[in-house]
Amino acid sequence: MNRKYRKTVIAGNWKMNMTASEIKPFMDQLKENMPKPRFCDVVLCTPAVMIPTMIKAGKEAKVFAGGQDVSKYEKGAYTGEVSATQLADIGTRYCIVGHSERRQYHGEDDLLVNAKARALLNKGIAPIICVGESLEQREAGVTMEYVAYQVKAALSGIDATHVRRCIIAYEPIWAIGTGKTATAEQAQEVCEGIRAVIRKIYGARPARSVSILYGGSMNAKNAAELLAQPDIDGGLIGGASLKPVDFSAIIAATNQ
Ligand code: PGA
């Protein structure tokens, strides 16, 4: 983390778990365990249908609501899609794009991820852009090349003022939901590499202000070590974000 130059962000990714009715009891427990003071932004990314409930429940504890996906289209005949305008209109502050599960199960490619990130930025929503290598890519030694390509593609056509509002989440696919975390050194190495890619395109100042998160089996036990790395500015947390006690312990790990 480097709080002097950029925000620390702890974002939960609930995926297709929980229901709107479960939000209030979750939030009550989270509030009870929330560290005081707190030095990071806390976000919970839910299915779109649950965002209004999350916004209402999160107000007092200053927990922001985030989406998990957005349409690349602005409006029109796209049945089932949710637009950035619609997300912004209800008060959504953040939205995940390019999660590996969307890439894997919904055929999302880097061009689409780029279009979605731009759609969000145009409506004032901070995209949380997910990148990360597969196990085969790591074993073949092409992790940094692949991740650098994903970052470049996702940011294509985004100008320097907008890039400061982007959040990059480095999530090695082999670490997601598997209980296998990247070591703090592995995660730092890639996050540092991501910042170097941004620096090369946009220069030192924007690169310094982009928050880069680590995701992939981050939990109450390993969070502090990961967050102590200079280029890891927070986490994108799946499984552990479903348990208020674990999630608040990760939030507390940013108080170092
Ligand atoms: P995990 O998920 O924390 O359960 O590994 C992370 C993610 O998919 O964003």
Short mmCIF file of C-alpha atoms and ligand atoms in Angstrom, two decimals:
data_model
loop_
_atom_site.label_atom_id
_atom_site.label_comp_id
_atom_site.label_asym_id
_atom_site.label_seq_id
_atom_site.Cartn_x
_atom_site.Cartn_y
_atom_site.Cartn_z
CA MET A 1 0.00 0.00 0.00
CA ASN A 2 1.02 3.56 -0.44
CA ARG A 3 -1.63 5.79 1.05
CA LYS A 4 0.26 8.95 0.19
CA TYR A 5 -0.36 8.56 -3.52
CA ARG A 6 -3.41 6.36 -3.90
CA LYS A 7 -6.50 4.95 -2.30
CA THR A 8 -6.53 1.63 -0.52
CA VAL A 9 -9.59 -0.34 -1.61
CA ILE A 10 -11.02 -3.50 -0.08
CA ALA A 11 -13.66 -4.80 -2.47
CA GLY A 12 -15.80 -7.86 -1.89
CA ASN A 13 -17.02 -9.83 -4.87
CA TRP A 14 -20.12 -11.70 -3.81
CA LYS A 15 -20.47 -13.32 -7.25
CA MET A 16 -23.90 -15.03 -7.51
CA ASN A 17 -24.20 -15.54 -3.76
CA MET A 18 -26.43 -14.08 -1.05
CA THR A 19 -29.82 -12.39 -1.49
CA ALA A 20 -31.03 -8.84 -0.92
CA SER A 21 -32.73 -9.97 2.30
CA GLU A 22 -29.40 -11.12 3.71
CA ILE A 23 -27.71 -7.75 3.25
CA LYS A 24 -28.96 -5.98 6.38
CA PRO A 25 -27.98 -8.74 8.84
CA PHE A 26 -24.61 -8.98 7.08
CA MET A 27 -24.08 -5.22 7.34
CA ASP A 28 -25.06 -5.13 11.03
CA GLN A 29 -22.40 -7.70 11.79
CA LEU A 30 -19.84 -5.99 9.57
CA LYS A 31 -20.44 -2.66 11.32
CA GLU A 32 -19.88 -4.27 14.71
CA ASN A 33 -16.51 -5.62 13.63
CA MET A 34 -15.37 -2.71 11.48
CA PRO A 35 -12.02 -1.25 12.62
CA LYS A 36 -12.10 2.34 13.83
CA PRO A 37 -10.50 4.39 12.44
CA ARG A 38 -10.46 2.98 8.94
CA PHE A 39 -8.11 4.01 6.15
CA CYS A 40 -9.56 2.30 3.12
CA ASP A 41 -12.59 2.43 0.86
CA VAL A 42 -14.82 -0.59 1.34
CA VAL A 43 -16.91 -1.85 -1.55
CA LEU A 44 -19.24 -4.80 -1.92
CA CYS A 45 -19.95 -5.88 -5.49
CA THR A 46 -23.26 -7.69 -5.82
CA PRO A 47 -25.57 -8.79 -8.60
CA ALA A 48 -27.20 -5.65 -10.09
CA VAL A 49 -30.58 -6.46 -8.60
CA MET A 50 -29.14 -6.16 -5.06
CA ILE A 51 -27.30 -2.86 -5.52
CA PRO A 52 -30.08 -0.53 -4.26
CA THR A 53 -30.41 -2.57 -1.04
CA MET A 54 -26.62 -2.50 -0.61
CA ILE A 55 -26.49 1.26 -1.09
CA LYS A 56 -29.14 1.79 1.56
CA ALA A 57 -27.66 -0.70 4.03
CA GLY A 58 -24.09 0.53 3.51
CA LYS A 59 -24.73 4.25 4.01
CA GLU A 60 -24.09 4.45 7.73
CA ALA A 61 -20.96 2.29 7.66
CA LYS A 62 -19.73 4.00 4.46
CA VAL A 63 -19.63 0.78 2.49
CA PHE A 64 -19.97 1.47 -1.23
CA ALA A 65 -21.98 -0.67 -3.59
CA GLY A 66 -20.43 -2.06 -6.72
CA GLY A 67 -21.66 -4.00 -9.73
CA GLN A 68 -20.09 -7.15 -11.16
CA ASP A 69 -20.64 -6.46 -14.84
CA VAL A 70 -22.05 -3.87 -17.23
CA SER A 71 -23.17 -3.73 -20.82
CA LYS A 72 -20.86 -2.16 -23.37
CA TYR A 73 -23.93 -0.59 -24.98
CA GLU A 74 -25.38 2.71 -23.87
CA LYS A 75 -29.05 1.87 -24.28
CA GLY A 76 -31.51 0.12 -26.55
CA ALA A 77 -32.66 -3.32 -27.58
CA TYR A 78 -30.26 -5.47 -25.53
CA THR A 79 -32.53 -7.72 -23.49
CA GLY A 80 -31.08 -8.73 -20.15
CA GLU A 81 -28.28 -6.19 -20.15
CA VAL A 82 -27.69 -3.45 -17.56
CA SER A 83 -26.16 -0.18 -18.76
CA ALA A 84 -23.61 2.08 -17.07
CA THR A 85 -26.23 4.85 -17.10
CA GLN A 86 -28.61 2.62 -15.15
CA LEU A 87 -25.90 1.67 -12.64
CA ALA A 88 -24.86 5.31 -12.18
CA ASP A 89 -28.46 6.46 -11.81
CA ILE A 90 -29.01 4.33 -8.70
CA GLY A 91 -25.71 5.43 -7.15
CA THR A 92 -23.26 2.65 -8.06
CA ARG A 93 -19.68 3.82 -7.45
CA TYR A 94 -17.63 0.86 -8.64
CA CYS A 95 -18.07 -2.03 -11.05
CA ILE A 96 -15.98 -5.11 -11.79
CA VAL A 97 -15.16 -5.78 -15.44
CA GLY A 98 -13.33 -8.65 -17.07
CA HIS A 99 -13.49 -11.04 -14.13
CA SER A 100 -11.94 -14.34 -15.16
CA GLU A 101 -15.31 -16.06 -14.62
CA ARG A 102 -16.88 -13.72 -17.19
CA ARG A 103 -13.97 -14.32 -19.53
CA GLN A 104 -14.26 -18.09 -19.05
CA TYR A 105 -18.03 -18.66 -18.97
CA HIS A 106 -19.27 -15.77 -21.06
CA GLY A 107 -16.55 -15.52 -23.67
CA GLU A 108 -15.50 -11.98 -22.75
CA ASP A 109 -12.36 -10.87 -24.55
CA ASP A 110 -10.04 -7.93 -24.01
CA LEU A 111 -11.84 -5.73 -26.54
CA LEU A 112 -15.11 -6.20 -24.71
CA VAL A 113 -13.46 -5.55 -21.34
CA ASN A 114 -12.07 -2.30 -22.76
CA ALA A 115 -15.50 -1.23 -24.09
CA LYS A 116 -17.10 -1.96 -20.71
CA ALA A 117 -14.43 -0.05 -18.77
CA ARG A 118 -14.93 2.95 -21.05
CA ALA A 119 -18.72 2.78 -20.70
CA LEU A 120 -18.32 2.93 -16.90
CA LEU A 121 -15.78 5.78 -16.92
CA ASN A 122 -18.10 7.84 -19.14
CA LYS A 123 -20.74 7.63 -16.43
CA GLY A 124 -18.41 8.32 -13.51
CA ILE A 125 -18.19 4.74 -12.22
CA ALA A 126 -14.75 3.40 -11.30
CA PRO A 127 -14.06 0.17 -13.19
CA ILE A 128 -12.30 -2.60 -11.29
CA ILE A 129 -10.52 -4.22 -14.23
CA CYS A 130 -9.52 -7.84 -13.59
CA VAL A 131 -6.46 -9.38 -15.17
CA GLY A 132 -4.47 -12.50 -14.42
CA GLU A 133 -2.74 -15.52 -15.84
CA SER A 134 -3.75 -19.18 -15.90
CA LEU A 135 -1.67 -21.88 -14.25
CA GLU A 136 -0.36 -22.98 -17.67
CA GLN A 137 0.79 -19.45 -18.42
CA ARG A 138 2.54 -19.13 -15.06
CA GLU A 139 4.28 -22.47 -15.56
CA ALA A 140 5.31 -21.45 -19.08
CA GLY A 141 6.89 -18.30 -17.64
CA VAL A 142 4.76 -15.85 -19.61
CA THR A 143 2.82 -14.32 -16.70
CA MET A 144 4.09 -10.77 -17.02
CA GLU A 145 3.85 -10.66 -20.82
CA TYR A 146 0.27 -11.88 -20.69
CA VAL A 147 -0.85 -9.61 -17.86
CA ALA A 148 0.87 -6.61 -19.48
CA TYR A 149 -1.04 -7.34 -22.67
CA GLN A 150 -4.35 -7.58 -20.79
CA VAL A 151 -3.71 -4.25 -19.03
CA LYS A 152 -2.74 -2.49 -22.26
CA ALA A 153 -5.79 -3.85 -24.06
CA ALA A 154 -8.16 -2.93 -21.22
CA LEU A 155 -6.84 0.63 -21.07
CA SER A 156 -6.71 1.20 -24.80
CA GLY A 157 -8.17 4.62 -25.73
CA ILE A 158 -8.59 5.67 -22.09
CA ASP A 159 -6.93 9.03 -21.42
CA ALA A 160 -4.68 9.98 -18.50
CA THR A 161 -7.41 11.75 -16.49
CA HIS A 162 -9.67 8.74 -16.73
CA VAL A 163 -6.97 6.17 -16.01
CA ARG A 164 -6.49 7.58 -12.50
CA ARG A 165 -10.01 6.44 -11.70
CA CYS A 166 -9.41 2.89 -12.91
CA ILE A 167 -8.63 0.17 -10.43
CA ILE A 168 -6.70 -2.85 -11.63
CA ALA A 169 -7.24 -6.17 -9.88
CA TYR A 170 -4.51 -8.73 -10.40
CA GLU A 171 -6.15 -12.10 -9.93
CA PRO A 172 -4.12 -15.14 -10.94
CA ILE A 173 -6.79 -17.57 -12.17
CA TRP A 174 -5.18 -20.50 -10.35
CA ALA A 175 -5.64 -18.67 -7.04
CA ILE A 176 -9.34 -17.83 -7.40
CA GLY A 177 -11.56 -19.86 -5.09
CA THR A 178 -8.88 -22.53 -4.77
CA GLY A 179 -7.40 -21.62 -1.41
CA LYS A 180 -4.03 -21.26 -3.20
CA THR A 181 -2.81 -17.70 -2.74
CA ALA A 182 0.03 -16.19 -4.71
CA THR A 183 2.90 -15.50 -2.34
CA ALA A 184 3.29 -11.87 -1.36
CA GLU A 185 6.43 -11.76 -3.53
CA GLN A 186 4.67 -13.25 -6.58
CA ALA A 187 1.75 -10.84 -6.20
CA GLN A 188 4.00 -7.82 -5.63
CA GLU A 189 6.11 -8.69 -8.66
CA VAL A 190 3.11 -8.68 -11.00
CA CYS A 191 1.45 -5.64 -9.40
CA GLU A 192 4.73 -3.73 -9.74
CA GLY A 193 4.89 -4.86 -13.37
CA ILE A 194 1.33 -3.60 -13.96
CA ARG A 195 2.28 -0.19 -12.57
CA ALA A 196 5.31 -0.15 -14.86
CA VAL A 197 3.04 -0.81 -17.86
CA ILE A 198 0.79 2.10 -16.85
CA ARG A 199 3.85 4.32 -16.30
CA LYS A 200 5.12 3.54 -19.77
CA ILE A 201 1.82 4.56 -21.38
CA TYR A 202 0.73 7.48 -19.18
CA GLY A 203 3.83 8.64 -17.28
CA ALA A 204 4.80 8.61 -13.63
CA ARG A 205 1.99 10.61 -12.02
CA PRO A 206 -1.02 8.64 -13.29
CA ALA A 207 0.87 5.38 -12.65
CA ARG A 208 1.48 6.46 -9.08
CA SER A 209 -2.18 7.17 -8.45
CA VAL A 210 -3.77 3.98 -9.81
CA SER A 211 -4.82 1.53 -7.11
CA ILE A 212 -3.81 -2.06 -7.89
CA LEU A 213 -5.56 -4.81 -5.94
CA TYR A 214 -4.65 -8.44 -5.43
CA GLY A 215 -7.37 -11.09 -5.64
CA GLY A 216 -7.34 -14.85 -5.29
CA SER A 217 -8.00 -16.59 -1.97
CA MET A 218 -7.18 -13.48 0.04
CA ASN A 219 -8.29 -14.09 3.61
CA ALA A 220 -8.01 -12.85 7.18
CA LYS A 221 -4.71 -14.72 7.62
CA ASN A 222 -2.78 -13.73 4.51
CA ALA A 223 -4.15 -10.20 3.97
CA ALA A 224 -1.66 -8.29 6.11
CA GLU A 225 1.38 -9.69 4.33
CA LEU A 226 -0.08 -9.08 0.88
CA LEU A 227 -1.17 -5.55 1.80
CA ALA A 228 2.27 -4.74 3.18
CA GLN A 229 3.66 -4.89 -0.37
CA PRO A 230 4.35 -1.46 -1.88
CA ASP A 231 2.32 -2.02 -5.07
CA ILE A 232 -0.65 -3.90 -3.59
CA ASP A 233 -3.25 -1.28 -2.71
CA GLY A 234 -6.03 -3.52 -1.55
CA GLY A 235 -7.89 -6.68 -2.38
CA LEU A 236 -10.70 -8.11 -4.44
CA ILE A 237 -12.12 -10.78 -2.22
CA GLY A 238 -14.57 -13.52 -3.12
CA GLY A 239 -15.16 -16.27 -0.54
CA ALA A 240 -13.95 -14.33 2.51
CA SER A 241 -16.20 -11.35 1.66
CA LEU A 242 -19.26 -13.48 2.39
CA LYS A 243 -18.37 -13.69 6.07
CA PRO A 244 -18.58 -10.36 7.93
CA VAL A 245 -15.97 -11.35 10.53
CA ASP A 246 -13.42 -12.43 7.91
CA PHE A 247 -14.14 -9.47 5.67
CA SER A 248 -13.73 -6.99 8.53
CA ALA A 249 -10.45 -8.66 9.51
CA ILE A 250 -9.16 -8.02 5.97
CA ILE A 251 -10.33 -4.40 6.24
CA ALA A 252 -8.49 -4.15 9.58
CA ALA A 253 -5.33 -5.45 7.90
CA THR A 254 -5.14 -2.16 5.97
CA ASN A 255 -4.57 -0.30 9.27
CA GLN A 256 -0.87 -1.21 9.28
P1 PGA B 1 -11.70 -15.74 -3.99
O1 PGA B 1 -12.29 -14.94 -5.27
O2 PGA B 1 -11.31 -14.68 -2.98
O3 PGA B 1 -12.85 -16.59 -3.52
O4 PGA B 1 -10.54 -16.51 -4.46
C1 PGA B 1 -11.68 -13.77 -5.72
C2 PGA B 1 -12.39 -13.27 -6.96
O5 PGA B 1 -12.84 -14.09 -7.77
O6 PGA B 1 -12.52 -12.05 -7.16
#
